[in-house]
XYZ file of C-alpha atoms in Angstrom:
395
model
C 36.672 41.945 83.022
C 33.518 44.045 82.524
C 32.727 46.234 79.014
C 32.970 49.918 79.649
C 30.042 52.148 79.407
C 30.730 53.176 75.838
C 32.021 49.320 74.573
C 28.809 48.404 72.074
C 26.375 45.858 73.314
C 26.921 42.727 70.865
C 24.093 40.403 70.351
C 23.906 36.979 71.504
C 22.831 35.737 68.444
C 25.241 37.877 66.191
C 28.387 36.155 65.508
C 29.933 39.781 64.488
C 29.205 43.353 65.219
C 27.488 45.260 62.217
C 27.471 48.935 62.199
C 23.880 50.114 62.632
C 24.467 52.523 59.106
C 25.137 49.256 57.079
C 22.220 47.648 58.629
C 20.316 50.664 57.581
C 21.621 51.197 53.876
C 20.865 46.858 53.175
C 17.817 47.324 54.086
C 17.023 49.749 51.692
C 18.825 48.116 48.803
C 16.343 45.488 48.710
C 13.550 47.421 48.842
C 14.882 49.105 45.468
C 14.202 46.903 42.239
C 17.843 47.788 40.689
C 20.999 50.330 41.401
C 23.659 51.470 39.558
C 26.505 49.260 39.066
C 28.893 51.912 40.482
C 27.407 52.336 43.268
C 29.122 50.604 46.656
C 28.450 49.161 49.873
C 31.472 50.601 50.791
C 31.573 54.060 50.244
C 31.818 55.758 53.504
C 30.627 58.184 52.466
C 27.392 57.563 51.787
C 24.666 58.609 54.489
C 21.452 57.028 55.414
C 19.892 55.600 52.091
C 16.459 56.498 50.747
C 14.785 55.967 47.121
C 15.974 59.860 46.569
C 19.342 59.636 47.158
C 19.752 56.526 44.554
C 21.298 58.140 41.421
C 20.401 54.701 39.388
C 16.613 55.043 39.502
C 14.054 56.835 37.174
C 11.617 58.879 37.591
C 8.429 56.851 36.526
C 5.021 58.564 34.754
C 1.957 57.007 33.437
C 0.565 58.394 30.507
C -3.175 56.784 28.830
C -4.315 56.698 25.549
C -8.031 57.548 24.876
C -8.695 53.410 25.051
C -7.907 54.023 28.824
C -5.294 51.708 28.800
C -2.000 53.026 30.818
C 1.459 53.312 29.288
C 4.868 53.358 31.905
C 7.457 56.040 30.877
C 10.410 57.448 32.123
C 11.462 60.746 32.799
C 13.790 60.368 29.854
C 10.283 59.236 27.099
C 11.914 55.390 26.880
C 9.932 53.025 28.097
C 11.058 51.429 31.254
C 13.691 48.213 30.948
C 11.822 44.710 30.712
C 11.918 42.779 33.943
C 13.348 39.589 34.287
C 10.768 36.898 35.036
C 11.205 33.369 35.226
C 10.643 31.602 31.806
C 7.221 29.286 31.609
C 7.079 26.047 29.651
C 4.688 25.880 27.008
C 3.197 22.611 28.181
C 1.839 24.980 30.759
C -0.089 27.407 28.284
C -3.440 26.538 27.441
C -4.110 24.454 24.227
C -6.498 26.347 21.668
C -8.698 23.553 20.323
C -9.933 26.051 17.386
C -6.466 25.889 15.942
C -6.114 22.112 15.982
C -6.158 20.880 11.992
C -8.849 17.779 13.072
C -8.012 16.910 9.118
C -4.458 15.910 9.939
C -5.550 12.780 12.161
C -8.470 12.124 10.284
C -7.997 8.716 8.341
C -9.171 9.140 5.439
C -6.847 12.091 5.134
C -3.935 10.645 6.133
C -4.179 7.682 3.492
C -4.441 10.376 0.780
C -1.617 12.425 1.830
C 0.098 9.104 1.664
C -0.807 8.217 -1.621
C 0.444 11.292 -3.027
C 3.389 11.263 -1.211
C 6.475 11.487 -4.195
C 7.442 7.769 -4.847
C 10.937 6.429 -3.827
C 14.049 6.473 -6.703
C 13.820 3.253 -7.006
C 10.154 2.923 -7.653
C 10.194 5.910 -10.165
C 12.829 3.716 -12.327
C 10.527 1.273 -12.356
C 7.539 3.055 -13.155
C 3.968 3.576 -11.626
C 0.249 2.225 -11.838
C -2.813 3.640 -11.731
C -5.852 1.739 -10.968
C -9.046 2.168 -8.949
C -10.655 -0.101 -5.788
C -14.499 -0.224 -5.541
C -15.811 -2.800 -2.730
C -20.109 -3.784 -2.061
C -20.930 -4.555 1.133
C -24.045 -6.349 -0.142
C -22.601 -8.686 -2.759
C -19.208 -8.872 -1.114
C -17.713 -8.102 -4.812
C -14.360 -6.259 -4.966
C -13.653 -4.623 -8.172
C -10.641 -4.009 -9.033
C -9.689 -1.637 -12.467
C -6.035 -1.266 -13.767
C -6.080 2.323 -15.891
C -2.774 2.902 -16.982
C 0.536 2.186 -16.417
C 3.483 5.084 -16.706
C 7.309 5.075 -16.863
C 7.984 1.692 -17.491
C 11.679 0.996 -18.045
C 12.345 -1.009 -21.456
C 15.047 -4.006 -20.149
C 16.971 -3.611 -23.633
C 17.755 -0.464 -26.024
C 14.881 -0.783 -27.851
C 12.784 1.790 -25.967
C 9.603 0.380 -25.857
C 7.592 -2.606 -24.364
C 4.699 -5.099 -24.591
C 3.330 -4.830 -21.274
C 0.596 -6.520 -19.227
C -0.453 -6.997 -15.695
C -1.382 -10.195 -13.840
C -3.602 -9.438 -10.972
C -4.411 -11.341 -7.962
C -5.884 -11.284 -4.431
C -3.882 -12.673 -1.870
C -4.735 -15.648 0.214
C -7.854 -15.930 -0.494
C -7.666 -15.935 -4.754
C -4.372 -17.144 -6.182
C -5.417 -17.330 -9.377
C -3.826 -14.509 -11.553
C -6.030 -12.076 -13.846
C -4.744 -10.801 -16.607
C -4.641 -7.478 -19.011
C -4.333 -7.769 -22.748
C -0.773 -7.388 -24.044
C 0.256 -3.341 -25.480
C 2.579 -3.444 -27.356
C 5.827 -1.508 -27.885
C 4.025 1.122 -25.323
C 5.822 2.354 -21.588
C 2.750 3.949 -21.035
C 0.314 1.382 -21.795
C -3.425 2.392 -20.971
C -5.382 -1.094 -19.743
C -8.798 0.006 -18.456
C -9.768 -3.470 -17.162
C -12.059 -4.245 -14.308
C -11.418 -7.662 -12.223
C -13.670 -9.346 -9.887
C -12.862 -11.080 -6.676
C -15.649 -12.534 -4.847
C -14.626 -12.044 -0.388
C -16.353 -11.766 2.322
C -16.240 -8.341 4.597
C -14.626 -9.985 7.515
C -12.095 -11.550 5.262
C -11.360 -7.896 3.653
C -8.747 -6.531 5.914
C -6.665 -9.614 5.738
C -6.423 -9.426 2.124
C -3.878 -8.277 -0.078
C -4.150 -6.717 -3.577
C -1.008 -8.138 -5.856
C -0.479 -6.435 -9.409
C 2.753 -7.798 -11.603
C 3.564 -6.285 -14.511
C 4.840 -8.245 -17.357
C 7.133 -7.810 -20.285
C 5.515 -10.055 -23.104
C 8.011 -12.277 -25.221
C 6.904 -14.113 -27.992
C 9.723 -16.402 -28.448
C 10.929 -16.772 -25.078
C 9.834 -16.376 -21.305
C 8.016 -13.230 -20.291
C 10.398 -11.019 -17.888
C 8.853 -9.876 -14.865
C 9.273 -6.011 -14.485
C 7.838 -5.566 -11.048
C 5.218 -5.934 -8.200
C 2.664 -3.628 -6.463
C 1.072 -5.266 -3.119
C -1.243 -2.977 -1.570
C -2.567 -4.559 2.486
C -6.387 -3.583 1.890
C -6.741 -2.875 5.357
C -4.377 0.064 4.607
C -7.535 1.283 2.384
C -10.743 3.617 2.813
C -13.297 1.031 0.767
C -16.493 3.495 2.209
C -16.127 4.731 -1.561
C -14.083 4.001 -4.446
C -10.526 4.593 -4.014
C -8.482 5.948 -6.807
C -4.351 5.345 -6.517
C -1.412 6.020 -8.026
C 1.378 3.350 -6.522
C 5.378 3.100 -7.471
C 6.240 -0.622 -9.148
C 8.553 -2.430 -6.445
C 10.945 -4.864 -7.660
C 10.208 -8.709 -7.388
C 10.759 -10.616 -4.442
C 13.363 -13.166 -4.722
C 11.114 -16.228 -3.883
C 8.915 -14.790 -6.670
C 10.933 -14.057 -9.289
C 12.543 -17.755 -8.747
C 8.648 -19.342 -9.161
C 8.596 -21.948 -12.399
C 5.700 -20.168 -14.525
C 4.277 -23.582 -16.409
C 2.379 -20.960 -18.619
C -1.505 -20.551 -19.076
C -4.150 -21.676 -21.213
C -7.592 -20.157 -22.316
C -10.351 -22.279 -22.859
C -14.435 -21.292 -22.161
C -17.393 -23.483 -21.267
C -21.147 -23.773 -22.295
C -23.507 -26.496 -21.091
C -26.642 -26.755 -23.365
C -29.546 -27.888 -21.251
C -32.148 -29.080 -23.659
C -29.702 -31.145 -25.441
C -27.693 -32.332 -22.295
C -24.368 -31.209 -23.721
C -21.348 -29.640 -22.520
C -19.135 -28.300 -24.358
C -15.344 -27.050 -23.942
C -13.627 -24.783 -26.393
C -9.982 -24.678 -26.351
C -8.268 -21.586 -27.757
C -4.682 -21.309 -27.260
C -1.855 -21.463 -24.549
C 1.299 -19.188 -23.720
C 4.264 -19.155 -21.996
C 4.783 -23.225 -22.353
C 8.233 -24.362 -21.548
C 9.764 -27.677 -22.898
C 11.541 -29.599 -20.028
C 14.764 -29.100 -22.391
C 15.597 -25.600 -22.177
C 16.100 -24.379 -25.790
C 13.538 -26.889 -27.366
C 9.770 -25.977 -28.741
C 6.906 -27.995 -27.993
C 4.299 -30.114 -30.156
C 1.295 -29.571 -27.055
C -1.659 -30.700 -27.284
C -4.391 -30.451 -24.691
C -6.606 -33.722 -23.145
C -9.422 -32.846 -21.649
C -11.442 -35.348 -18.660
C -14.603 -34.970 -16.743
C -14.011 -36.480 -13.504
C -16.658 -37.980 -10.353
C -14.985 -37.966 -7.626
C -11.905 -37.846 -8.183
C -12.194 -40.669 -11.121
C -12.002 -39.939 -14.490
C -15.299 -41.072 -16.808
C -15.104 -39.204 -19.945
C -11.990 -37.773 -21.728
C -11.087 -36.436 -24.879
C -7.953 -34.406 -26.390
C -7.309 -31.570 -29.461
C -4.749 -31.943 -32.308
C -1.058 -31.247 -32.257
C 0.099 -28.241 -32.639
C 4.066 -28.136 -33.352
C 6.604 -26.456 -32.920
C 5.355 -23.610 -30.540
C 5.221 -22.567 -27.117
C 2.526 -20.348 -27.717
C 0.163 -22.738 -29.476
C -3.612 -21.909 -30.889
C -6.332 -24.533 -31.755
C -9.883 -23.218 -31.522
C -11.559 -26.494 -31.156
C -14.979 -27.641 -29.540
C -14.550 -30.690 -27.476
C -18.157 -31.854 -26.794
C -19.231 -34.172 -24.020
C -22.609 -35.621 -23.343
C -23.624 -34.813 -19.974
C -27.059 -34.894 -17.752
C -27.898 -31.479 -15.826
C -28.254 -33.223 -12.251
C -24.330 -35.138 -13.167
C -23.150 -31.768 -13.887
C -23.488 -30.696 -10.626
C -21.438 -33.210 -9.310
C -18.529 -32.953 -11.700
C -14.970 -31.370 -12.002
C -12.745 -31.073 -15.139
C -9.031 -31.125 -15.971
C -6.936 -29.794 -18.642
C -3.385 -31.175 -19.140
C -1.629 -29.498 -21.578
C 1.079 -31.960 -22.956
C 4.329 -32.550 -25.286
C 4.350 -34.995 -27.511
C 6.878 -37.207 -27.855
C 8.072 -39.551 -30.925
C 9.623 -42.302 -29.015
C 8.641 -42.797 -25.577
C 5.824 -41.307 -23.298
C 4.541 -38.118 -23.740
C 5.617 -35.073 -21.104
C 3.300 -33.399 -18.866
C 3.636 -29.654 -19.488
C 1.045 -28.147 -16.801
C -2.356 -28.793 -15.900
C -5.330 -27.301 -14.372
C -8.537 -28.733 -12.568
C -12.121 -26.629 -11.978
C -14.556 -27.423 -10.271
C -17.305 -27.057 -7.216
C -13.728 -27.016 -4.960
C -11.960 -24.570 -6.956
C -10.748 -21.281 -5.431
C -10.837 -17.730 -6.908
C -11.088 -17.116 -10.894
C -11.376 -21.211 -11.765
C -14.337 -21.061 -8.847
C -16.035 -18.297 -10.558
C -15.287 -19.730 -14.451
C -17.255 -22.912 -12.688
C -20.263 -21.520 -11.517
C -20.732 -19.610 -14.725
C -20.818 -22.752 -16.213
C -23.371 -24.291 -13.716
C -26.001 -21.188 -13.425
C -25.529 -21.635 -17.540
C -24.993 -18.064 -18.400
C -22.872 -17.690 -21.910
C -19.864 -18.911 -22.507
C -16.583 -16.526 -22.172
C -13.120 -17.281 -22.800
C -11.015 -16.740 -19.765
C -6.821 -17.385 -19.217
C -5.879 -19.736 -16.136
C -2.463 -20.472 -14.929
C -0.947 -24.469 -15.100
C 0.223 -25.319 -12.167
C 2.344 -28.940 -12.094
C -0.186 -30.699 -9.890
């Protein structure tokens, strides 16, 4: 059958007719920004649309300050409604480098605003130390100076303390330093410099070790806590002042046999060709019966390699574990042999029936490490004589 003369012509590529009015009124919707929301595609009885005829739209004026810079406004003075854009990451906006902090990444910085970062509970019932870090480059000397301690927490109701700090520098010195004993003080002030003899390259490997000490006259010192600072973690350019919280002890630490430690100082007198060792006192000695006091005395040999040639011991001292004798041991020595020498101390118990018991001992010499290294060469450049402590070890 064919269409009539007044049957519409349909489109091959339409799938439905469309009035030609609809047509006409889409394609003026989307040529207009927004509408009202009454308004319908299917009111038939709207005409031919046109921007006019849309009762949703504003009238629009442009107004300008005396900058010259244009302001939109409606017909009704309220500015126009904000259009909706797409939102933009801020990774996409530029980066201002003016209002980058550069202090914030810079090193020396950050280990400050770590220092004074507010120290853990745990550390502030233990306490705190103060102490200062100086390190030359030319004579590879790091001094190290414990001010003041504060906050220390007593271990019984008495309130108070006799606190001291043994200091060491870990692997390369482990000998311990040590403060002089406060007494009945939780804020003991120390104001001691130490010296530890490293290398630069050997620096950053290092670590600083400070224990603090409860002093007991009549029984064994109680360990109140550690500090262990990793030098690398350190800006040495210039001294460093810090403030650190006291840790408690490690385990394996705290379960360490302290043998005690003796004081003793050397001289060597050229012209006459004589050495001489003073013993002053010990502390901290432990008889091998737990309960019992010691009568120690100290024997003193020179040995060449490895053999002894010359020995000689002080007097009894009894019933004490912290024992004094102040006596001048002399030995008769040449300069060139004294090069070539070591000495050892063995501090001893003696016994009424049987052999007597080996409390701790200590040997310095040219292979001695840290504090007993330094004590040595004193001795061999033949500067004066000072008393330093040293810790026994059983070997």
């Amino acid at each position: 059958m064919g269409s009539s003369p007044s049957s519409p012509v349909r489109d091959v590529t339409e799938k439905f007719w469309v009035p030609p009015a609809v047509i006409e009124r889409k394609r003026a919707q989307s040529l207009v920004p927004a509408l009202s929301h009454h308004d319908s595609d299917d009111d038939p009885s709207s005409g031919p649309v046109t921007p006019g005829s849309l009762s949703g739209l504003r009238e629009m004026t442009f107004t300008f300050s005396n900058e010259g810079v244009g302001i939109v406004t409606g017909s009704d003075g309220l500015p126009p409604l904000p259009s909706h854009r797409p939102r933009r990451a801020s990774m996409q906006d530029a980066i201002d480098l003016r209002k980058i902090d550069t202090k914030l990444y810079d090193r020396k910085h950050m280990l400050q605003r770590q220092h004074s970062l507010p120290l853990s509970r745990e550390e502030e019932n233990l306490g705190s130390v103060n102490f200062s870090l100086t390190y030359n480059k030319e004579t590879h000397l790091l001094t190290v100076n414990i001010i003041q301690a504060a906050d220390l927490t007593p271990r019984d109701n008495c309130g108070n303390l006799d606190p001291y700090c043994k200091v060491s520098l870990l692997p390369s010195h482990r000998s311990q330093l040590q403060t002089k004993v406060h007494n009945k003080t939780v804020n003991p002030k120390f104001d001691e410099e130490f010296i530890f003899d490293v290398s630069p390259h050997k620096l950053p490997f290092c670590s600083l070790e400070i224990l603090l000490l409860d002093f007991d006259q009549f029984s064994r010192h109680e360990i109140i806590g550690q500090i262990k600072l990793l030098l690398d973690c350190v800006d040495l350019q210039e001294q460093a002042v810090l403030w650190k919280g006291i840790s408690p002890i490690e385990k394996s630490k705290s379960k360490d046999k302290d043998y005690g430690d003796i004081m003793f100082s050397m001289t060597f007198l050229s012209s006459a060709e004589r050495l001489t060792v003073v013993v002053t006192k010990a502390r901290n000695l432990h008889h091998l019966e737990e309960g019992k006091l010691l009568d120690a005395y100290v024997k003193v040999s020179l040995l060449h390699k490895g053999k002894r040639v010359k020995k000689k011991k002080t007097s009894v001292v009894h019933q004490s574990q912290n024992p004094t004798w102040n006596e001048a041991l002399v030995f008769s020595v040449s300069r060139e042999t004294l090069r070539h020498l070591s000495m050892e101390m063995m501090v001893c118990h003696e016994n009424k029936l049987g052999n007597d018991n080996l409390i701790g001992r200590i040997r310095i010499g040219n292979e001695s490490e840290g504090d007993e290294r330094v004590h040595w060469n004193d001795l061999i450049s033949f500067r004066s004589a000072m008393a330093r402590w040293h810790p026994l070890s059983p070997l």
